[in-house]
Short mmCIF file of C-alpha atoms and ligand atoms in Angstrom, two decimals:
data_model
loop_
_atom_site.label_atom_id
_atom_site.label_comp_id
_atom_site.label_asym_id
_atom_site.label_seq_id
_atom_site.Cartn_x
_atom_site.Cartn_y
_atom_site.Cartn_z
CA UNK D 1 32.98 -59.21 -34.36
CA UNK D 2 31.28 -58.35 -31.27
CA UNK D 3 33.06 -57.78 -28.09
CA UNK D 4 32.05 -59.11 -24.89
CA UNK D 5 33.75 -58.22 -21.42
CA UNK D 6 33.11 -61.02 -18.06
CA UNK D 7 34.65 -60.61 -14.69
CA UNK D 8 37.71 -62.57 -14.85
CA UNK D 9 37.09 -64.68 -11.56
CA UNK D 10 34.77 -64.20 -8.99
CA UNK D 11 30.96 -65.19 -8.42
CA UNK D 12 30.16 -64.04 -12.24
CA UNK D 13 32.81 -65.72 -13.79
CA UNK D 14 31.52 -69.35 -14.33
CA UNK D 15 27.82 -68.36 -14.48
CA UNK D 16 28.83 -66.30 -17.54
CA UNK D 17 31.28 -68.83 -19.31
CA UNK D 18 28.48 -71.71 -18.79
CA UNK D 19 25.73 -69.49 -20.27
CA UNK D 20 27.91 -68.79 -23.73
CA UNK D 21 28.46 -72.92 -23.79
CA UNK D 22 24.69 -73.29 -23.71
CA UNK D 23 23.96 -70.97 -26.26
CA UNK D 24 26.60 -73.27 -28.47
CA UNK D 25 29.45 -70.74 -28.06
CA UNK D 26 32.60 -72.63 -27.77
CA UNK D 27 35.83 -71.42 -26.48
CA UNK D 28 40.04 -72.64 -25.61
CA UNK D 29 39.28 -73.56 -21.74
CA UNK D 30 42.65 -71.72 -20.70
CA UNK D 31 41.02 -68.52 -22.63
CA UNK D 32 40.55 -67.50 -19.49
CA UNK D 33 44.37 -67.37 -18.36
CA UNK D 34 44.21 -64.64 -20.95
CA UNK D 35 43.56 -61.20 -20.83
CA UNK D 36 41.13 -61.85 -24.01
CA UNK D 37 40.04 -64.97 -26.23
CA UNK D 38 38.33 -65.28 -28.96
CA UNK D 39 34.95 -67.65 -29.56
CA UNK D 40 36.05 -70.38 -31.87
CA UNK D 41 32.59 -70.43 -33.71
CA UNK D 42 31.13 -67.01 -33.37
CA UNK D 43 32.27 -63.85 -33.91
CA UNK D 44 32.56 -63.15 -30.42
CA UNK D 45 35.78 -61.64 -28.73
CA UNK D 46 36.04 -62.05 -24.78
CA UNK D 47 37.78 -59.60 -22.26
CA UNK D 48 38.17 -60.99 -18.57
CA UNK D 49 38.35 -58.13 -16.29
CA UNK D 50 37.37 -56.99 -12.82
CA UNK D 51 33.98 -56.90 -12.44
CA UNK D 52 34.30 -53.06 -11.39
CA UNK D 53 36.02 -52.48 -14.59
CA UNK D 54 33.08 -53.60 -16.88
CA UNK D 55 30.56 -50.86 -16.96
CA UNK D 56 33.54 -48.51 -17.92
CA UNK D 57 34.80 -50.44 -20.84
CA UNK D 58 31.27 -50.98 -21.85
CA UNK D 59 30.35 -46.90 -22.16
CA UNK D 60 34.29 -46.43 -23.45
CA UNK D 61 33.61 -48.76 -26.11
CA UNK D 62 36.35 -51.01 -25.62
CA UNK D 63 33.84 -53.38 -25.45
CA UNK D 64 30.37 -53.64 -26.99
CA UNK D 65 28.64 -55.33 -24.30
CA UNK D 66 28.97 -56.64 -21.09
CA UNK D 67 27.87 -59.11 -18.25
CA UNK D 68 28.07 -57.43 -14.87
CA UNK D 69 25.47 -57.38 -11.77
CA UNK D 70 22.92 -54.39 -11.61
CA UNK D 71 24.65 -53.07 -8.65
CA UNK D 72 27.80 -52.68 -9.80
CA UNK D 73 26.52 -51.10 -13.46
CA UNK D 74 23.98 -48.95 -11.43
CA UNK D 75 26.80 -48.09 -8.25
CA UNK D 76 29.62 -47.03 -11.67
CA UNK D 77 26.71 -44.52 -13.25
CA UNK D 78 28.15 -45.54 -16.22
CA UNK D 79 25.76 -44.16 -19.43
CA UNK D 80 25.20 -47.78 -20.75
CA UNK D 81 22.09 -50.13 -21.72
CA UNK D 82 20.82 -52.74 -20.21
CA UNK D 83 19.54 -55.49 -22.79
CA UNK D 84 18.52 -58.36 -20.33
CA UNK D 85 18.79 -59.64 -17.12
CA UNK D 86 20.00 -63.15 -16.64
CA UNK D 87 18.70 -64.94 -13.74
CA UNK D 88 21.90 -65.69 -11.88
CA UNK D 89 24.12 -63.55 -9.63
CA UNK D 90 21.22 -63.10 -7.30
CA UNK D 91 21.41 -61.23 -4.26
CA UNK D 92 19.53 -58.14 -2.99
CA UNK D 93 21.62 -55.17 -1.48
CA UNK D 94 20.74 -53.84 2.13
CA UNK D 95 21.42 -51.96 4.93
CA UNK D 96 22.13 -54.04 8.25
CA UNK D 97 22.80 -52.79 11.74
CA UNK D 98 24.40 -54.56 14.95
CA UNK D 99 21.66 -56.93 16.09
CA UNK D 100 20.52 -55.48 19.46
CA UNK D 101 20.44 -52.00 17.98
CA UNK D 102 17.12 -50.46 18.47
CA UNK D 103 15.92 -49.86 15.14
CA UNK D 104 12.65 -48.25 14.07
CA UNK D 105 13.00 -46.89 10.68
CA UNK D 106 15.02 -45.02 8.03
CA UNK D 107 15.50 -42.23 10.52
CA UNK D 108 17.19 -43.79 13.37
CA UNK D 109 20.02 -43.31 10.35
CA UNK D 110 20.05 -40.38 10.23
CA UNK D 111 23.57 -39.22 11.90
CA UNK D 112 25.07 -42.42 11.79
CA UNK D 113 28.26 -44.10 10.12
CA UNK D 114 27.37 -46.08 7.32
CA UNK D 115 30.43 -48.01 5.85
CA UNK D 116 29.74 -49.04 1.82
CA UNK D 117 31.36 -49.98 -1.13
CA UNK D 118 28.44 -48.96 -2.90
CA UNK D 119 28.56 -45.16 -2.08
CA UNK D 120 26.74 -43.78 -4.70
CA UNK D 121 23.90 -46.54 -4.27
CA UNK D 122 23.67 -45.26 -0.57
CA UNK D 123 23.88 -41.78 -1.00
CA UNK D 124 20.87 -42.31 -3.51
CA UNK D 125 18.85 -44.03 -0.97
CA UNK D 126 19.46 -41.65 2.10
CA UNK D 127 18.20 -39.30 -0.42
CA UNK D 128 14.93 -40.23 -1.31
CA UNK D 129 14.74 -40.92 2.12
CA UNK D 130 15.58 -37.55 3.33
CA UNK D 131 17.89 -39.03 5.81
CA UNK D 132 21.20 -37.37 6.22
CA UNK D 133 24.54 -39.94 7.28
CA UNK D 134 28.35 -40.34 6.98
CA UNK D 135 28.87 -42.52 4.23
CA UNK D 136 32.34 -44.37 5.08
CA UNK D 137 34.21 -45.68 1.87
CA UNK D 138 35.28 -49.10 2.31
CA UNK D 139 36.85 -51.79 -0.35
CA UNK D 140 36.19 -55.06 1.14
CA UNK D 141 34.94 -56.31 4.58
CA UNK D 142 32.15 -53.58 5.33
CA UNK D 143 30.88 -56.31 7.66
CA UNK D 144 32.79 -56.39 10.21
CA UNK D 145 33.28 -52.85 10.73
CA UNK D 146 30.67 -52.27 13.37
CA UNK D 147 32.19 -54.90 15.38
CA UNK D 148 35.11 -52.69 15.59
CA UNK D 149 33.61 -49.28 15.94
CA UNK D 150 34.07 -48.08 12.36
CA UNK D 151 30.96 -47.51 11.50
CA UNK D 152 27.12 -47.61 12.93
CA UNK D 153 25.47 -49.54 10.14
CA UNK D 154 26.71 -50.97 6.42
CA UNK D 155 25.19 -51.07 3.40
CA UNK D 156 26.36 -54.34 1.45
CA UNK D 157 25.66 -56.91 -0.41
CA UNK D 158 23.09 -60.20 1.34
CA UNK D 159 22.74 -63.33 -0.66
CA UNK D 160 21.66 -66.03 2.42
CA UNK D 161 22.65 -63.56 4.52
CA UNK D 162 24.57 -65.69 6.85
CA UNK D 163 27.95 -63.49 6.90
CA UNK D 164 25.53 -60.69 8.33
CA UNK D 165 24.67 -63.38 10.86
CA UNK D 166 27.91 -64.35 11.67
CA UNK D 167 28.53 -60.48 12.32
CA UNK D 168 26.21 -59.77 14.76
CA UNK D 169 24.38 -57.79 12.17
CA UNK D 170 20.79 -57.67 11.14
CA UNK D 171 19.27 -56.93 7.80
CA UNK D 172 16.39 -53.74 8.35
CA UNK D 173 16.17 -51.79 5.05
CA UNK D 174 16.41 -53.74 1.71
CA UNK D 175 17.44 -51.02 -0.74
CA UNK D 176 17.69 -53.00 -3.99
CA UNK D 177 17.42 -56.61 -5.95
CA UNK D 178 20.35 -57.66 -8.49
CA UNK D 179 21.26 -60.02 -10.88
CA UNK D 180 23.58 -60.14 -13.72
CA UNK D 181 22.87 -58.80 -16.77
CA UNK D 182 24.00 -58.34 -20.12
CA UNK D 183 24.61 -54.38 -20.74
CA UNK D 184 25.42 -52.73 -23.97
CA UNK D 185 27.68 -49.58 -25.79
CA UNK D 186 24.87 -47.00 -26.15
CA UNK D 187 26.46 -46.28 -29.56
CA UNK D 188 26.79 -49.78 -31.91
CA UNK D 189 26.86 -50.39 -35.36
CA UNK D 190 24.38 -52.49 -37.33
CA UNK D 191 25.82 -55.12 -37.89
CA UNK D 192 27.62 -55.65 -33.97
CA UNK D 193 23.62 -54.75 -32.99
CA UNK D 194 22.42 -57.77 -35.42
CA UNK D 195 24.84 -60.28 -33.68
CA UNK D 196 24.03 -58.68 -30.19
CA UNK D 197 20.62 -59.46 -31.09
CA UNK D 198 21.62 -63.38 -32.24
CA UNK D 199 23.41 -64.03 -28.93
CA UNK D 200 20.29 -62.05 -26.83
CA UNK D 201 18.23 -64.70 -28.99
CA UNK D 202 20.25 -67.52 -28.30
CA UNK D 203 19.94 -66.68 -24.09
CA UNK D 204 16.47 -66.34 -23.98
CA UNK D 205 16.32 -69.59 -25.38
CA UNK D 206 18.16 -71.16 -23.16
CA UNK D 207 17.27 -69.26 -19.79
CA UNK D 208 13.45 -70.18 -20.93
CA UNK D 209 14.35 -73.62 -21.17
CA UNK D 210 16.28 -73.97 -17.14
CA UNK D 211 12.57 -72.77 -16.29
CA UNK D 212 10.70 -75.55 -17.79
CA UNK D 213 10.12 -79.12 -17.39
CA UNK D 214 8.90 -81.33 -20.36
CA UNK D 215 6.50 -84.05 -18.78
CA UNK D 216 4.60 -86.82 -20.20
CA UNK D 217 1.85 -89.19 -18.75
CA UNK D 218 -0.70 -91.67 -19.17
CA UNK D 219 -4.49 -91.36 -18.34
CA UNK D 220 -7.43 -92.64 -18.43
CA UNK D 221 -9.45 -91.32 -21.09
CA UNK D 222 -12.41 -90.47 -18.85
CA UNK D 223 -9.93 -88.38 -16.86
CA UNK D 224 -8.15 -87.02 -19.65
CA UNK D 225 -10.15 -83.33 -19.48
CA UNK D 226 -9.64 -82.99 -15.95
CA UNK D 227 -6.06 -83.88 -16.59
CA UNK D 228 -5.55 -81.06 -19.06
CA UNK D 229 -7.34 -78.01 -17.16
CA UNK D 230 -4.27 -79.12 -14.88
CA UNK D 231 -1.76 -78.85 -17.46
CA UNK D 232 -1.31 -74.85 -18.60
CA UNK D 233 1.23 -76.20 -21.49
CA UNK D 234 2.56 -73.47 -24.05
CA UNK D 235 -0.80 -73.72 -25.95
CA UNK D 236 -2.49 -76.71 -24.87
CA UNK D 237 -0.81 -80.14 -24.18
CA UNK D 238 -0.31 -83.15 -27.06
CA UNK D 239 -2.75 -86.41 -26.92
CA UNK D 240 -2.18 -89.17 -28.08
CA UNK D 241 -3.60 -92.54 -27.86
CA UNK D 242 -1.72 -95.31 -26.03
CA UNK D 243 -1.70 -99.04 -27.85
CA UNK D 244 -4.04 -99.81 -24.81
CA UNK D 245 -7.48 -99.07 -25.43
CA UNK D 246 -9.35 -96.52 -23.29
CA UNK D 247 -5.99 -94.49 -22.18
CA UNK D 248 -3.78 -91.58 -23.53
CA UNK D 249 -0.54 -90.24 -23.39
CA UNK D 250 -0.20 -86.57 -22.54
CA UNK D 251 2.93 -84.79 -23.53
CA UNK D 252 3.18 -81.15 -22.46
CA UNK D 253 5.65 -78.53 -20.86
CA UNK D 254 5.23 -76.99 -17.13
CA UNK D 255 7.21 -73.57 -14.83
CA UNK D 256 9.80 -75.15 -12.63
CA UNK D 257 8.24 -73.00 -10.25
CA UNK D 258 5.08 -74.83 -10.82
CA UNK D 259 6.14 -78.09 -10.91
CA UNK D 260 5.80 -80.38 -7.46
CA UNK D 261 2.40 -78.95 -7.09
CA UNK D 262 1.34 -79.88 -10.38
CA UNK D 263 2.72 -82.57 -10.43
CA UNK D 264 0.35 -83.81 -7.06
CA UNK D 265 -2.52 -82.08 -9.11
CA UNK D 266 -2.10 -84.80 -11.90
CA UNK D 267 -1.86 -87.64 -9.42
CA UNK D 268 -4.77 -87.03 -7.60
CA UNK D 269 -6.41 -86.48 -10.77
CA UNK D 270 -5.62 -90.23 -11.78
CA UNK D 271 -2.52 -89.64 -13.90
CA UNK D 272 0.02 -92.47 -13.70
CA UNK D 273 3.75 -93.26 -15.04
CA UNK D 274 4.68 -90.07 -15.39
CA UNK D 275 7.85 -88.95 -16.97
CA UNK D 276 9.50 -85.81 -16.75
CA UNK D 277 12.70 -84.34 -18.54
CA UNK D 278 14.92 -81.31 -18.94
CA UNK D 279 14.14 -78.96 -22.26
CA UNK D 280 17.51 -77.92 -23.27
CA UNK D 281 16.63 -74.70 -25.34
CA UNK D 282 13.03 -73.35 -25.78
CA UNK D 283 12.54 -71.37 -29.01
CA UNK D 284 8.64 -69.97 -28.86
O1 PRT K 1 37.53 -59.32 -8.41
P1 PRT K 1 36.27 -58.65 -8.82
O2 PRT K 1 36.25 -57.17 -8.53
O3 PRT K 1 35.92 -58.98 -10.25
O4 PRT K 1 35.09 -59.34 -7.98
P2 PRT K 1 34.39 -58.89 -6.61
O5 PRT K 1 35.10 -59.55 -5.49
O6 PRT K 1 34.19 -57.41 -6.58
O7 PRT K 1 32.95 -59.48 -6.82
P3 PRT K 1 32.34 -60.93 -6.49
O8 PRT K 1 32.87 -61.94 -7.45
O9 PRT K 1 32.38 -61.24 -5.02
O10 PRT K 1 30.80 -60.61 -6.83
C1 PRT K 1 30.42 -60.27 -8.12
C2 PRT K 1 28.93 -59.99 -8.14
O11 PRT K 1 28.21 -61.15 -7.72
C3 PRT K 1 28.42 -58.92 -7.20
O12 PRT K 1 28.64 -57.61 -7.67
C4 PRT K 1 26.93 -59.24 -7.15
O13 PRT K 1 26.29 -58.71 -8.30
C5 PRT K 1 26.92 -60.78 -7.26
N1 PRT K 1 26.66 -61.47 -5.98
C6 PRT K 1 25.65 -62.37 -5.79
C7 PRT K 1 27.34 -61.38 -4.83
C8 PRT K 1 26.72 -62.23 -3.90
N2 PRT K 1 25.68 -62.83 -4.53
C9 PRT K 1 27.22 -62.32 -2.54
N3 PRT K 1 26.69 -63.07 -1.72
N4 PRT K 1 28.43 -60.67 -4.48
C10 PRT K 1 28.92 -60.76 -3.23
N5 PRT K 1 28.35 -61.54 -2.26
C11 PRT K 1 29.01 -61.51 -0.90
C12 PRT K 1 28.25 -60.72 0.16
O14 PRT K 1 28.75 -59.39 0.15
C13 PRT K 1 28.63 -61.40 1.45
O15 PRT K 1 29.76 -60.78 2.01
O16 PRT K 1 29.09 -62.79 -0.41
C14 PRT K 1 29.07 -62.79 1.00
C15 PRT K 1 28.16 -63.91 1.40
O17 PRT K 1 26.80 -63.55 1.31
P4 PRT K 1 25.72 -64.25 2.24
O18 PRT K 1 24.59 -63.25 2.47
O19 PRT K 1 25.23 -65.45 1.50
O20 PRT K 1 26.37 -64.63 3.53
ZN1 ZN K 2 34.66 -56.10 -7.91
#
């Protein structure tokens, strides 16, 4: 049995649940009233704490792994592994100062009142930086606390970074990406390491698949090579022949990052009734 802490509730808390559910992991939907709950067809036990919590429980051992952002793992200095990111729980962390301020560089810190609730984070930047400050310890709204004179600058976290906006603030150093990962007990046994390695299987598989389209088409054949230097596929795309002489069908798989400009590529190439689906898992 492997033991897996999430954040209770908060802006991890559904990402995490709906990532076990696509990688077939089913749990009792009031689990989560719970302190713990236990996967109803794997051997997977789930804590709900505070996301703060996690990284401590992780290195402690009361749990084996753990999904938590990389800032608040990195910010706890807990000695834990990370085994892969996740691609959700985005957000970069930064330092932002009242909008007018004049502000040249990492210097024009140096001095000033920085309120965080990442201290260590901070204290690591002004560092490397050489930059010496007053790091101000806050729990919750560091962004409004140049508006009130508490501090000169914050260091927080900036998603669309509207609330920065909406504070008179503006982003000027960006110290560090995040997303949520999956961290692990630096000490496991064989066999929790074996179903750690199932589950780490089972994600890839499914985070692959939310970055690919399956599309299929119809062509000409006299356009069908042009067509296919188009298509980068996972090896090269399927052909088939279409009951109608002289076209093809074309079946292959495209990056969601890829895909309205590829998609134009094909048209102009002379592609026609094209189709294009979700992949639900993607097992390479
Ligand atoms: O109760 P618990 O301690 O478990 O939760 P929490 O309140 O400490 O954390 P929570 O749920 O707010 O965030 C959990 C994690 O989500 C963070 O540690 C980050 O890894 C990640 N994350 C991603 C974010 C954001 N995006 C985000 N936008 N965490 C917080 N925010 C805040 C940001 O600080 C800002 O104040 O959301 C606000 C809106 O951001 P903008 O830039 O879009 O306006
Ligand atoms: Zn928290």
């Amino acid at each position: 049995m492997l033991t897996l802490a999430i954040q209770k509730k908060g802006r991890l808390a559904t990402g995490s649940l709906e990532l076990l559910e696509h990688c077939g992991i089913h749990f009792e939907h009031n689990g989560q009233e719970k302190l713990k709950t236990e996967a109803l067809n794997f051997p997977l036990e789930m804590l709900f704490l505070r996301d703060d919590d996690i990284p401590r429980y992780v290195e402690d051992g009361v749990a084996d792994i753990g999904i938590v952002g990389e800032n608040v793992a990195l910010e706890s200095a807990a000695d834990i592994l990370k085994v892969l990111p996740l691609g959700f729980g985005k957000c970069r962390m930064s330092i932002a100062v009242p909008k007018h301020l004049a502000y040249t560089g990492v210097q024009d810190l140096q001095d000033k009142r920085i309120a965080t609730s990442y201290p260590r984070l901070l204290k690591k930047f002004l560092n490397r930086n050489k930059v010496s400050a007053q790091i101000h310890e806050i729990s919750g709204s560091v962004e409004i606390t140049p508006g009130i004179n508490m501090a000169d600058a914050i260091f927080d976290i900036v998603s669309t970074g509207s609330t920065l906006i909406s504070n008179g603030l503006r982003e000027v150093e960006l110290v560090l990406h995040s997303e949520a990962a999956v961290y692990r007990n630096r000490r496991l046994n064989p066999g929790k390491l074996a179903l750690l390695e199932n589950l780490c299987f089972r994600i890839q598989a499914v985070n692959k698949a939310k970055d690919h389209k399956y599309i299929l088409l119809n062509v000409p054949n006299e356009k069908l090579e042009q067509v296919c230097r188009i298509l980068p596929g996972m090896k090269s795309p399927t052909i088939m022949p279409l009951g109608e002489p002289g076209w093809s069908s074309v079946h292959s798989v495209i990056k969601e990052d890829k895909f309205w400009e590829i998609i134009q590529q094909l048209k102009d190439a002379g592609a026609e009734s094209l189709l294009v689906t979700d992949i639900e898992k993607m097992i390479l």
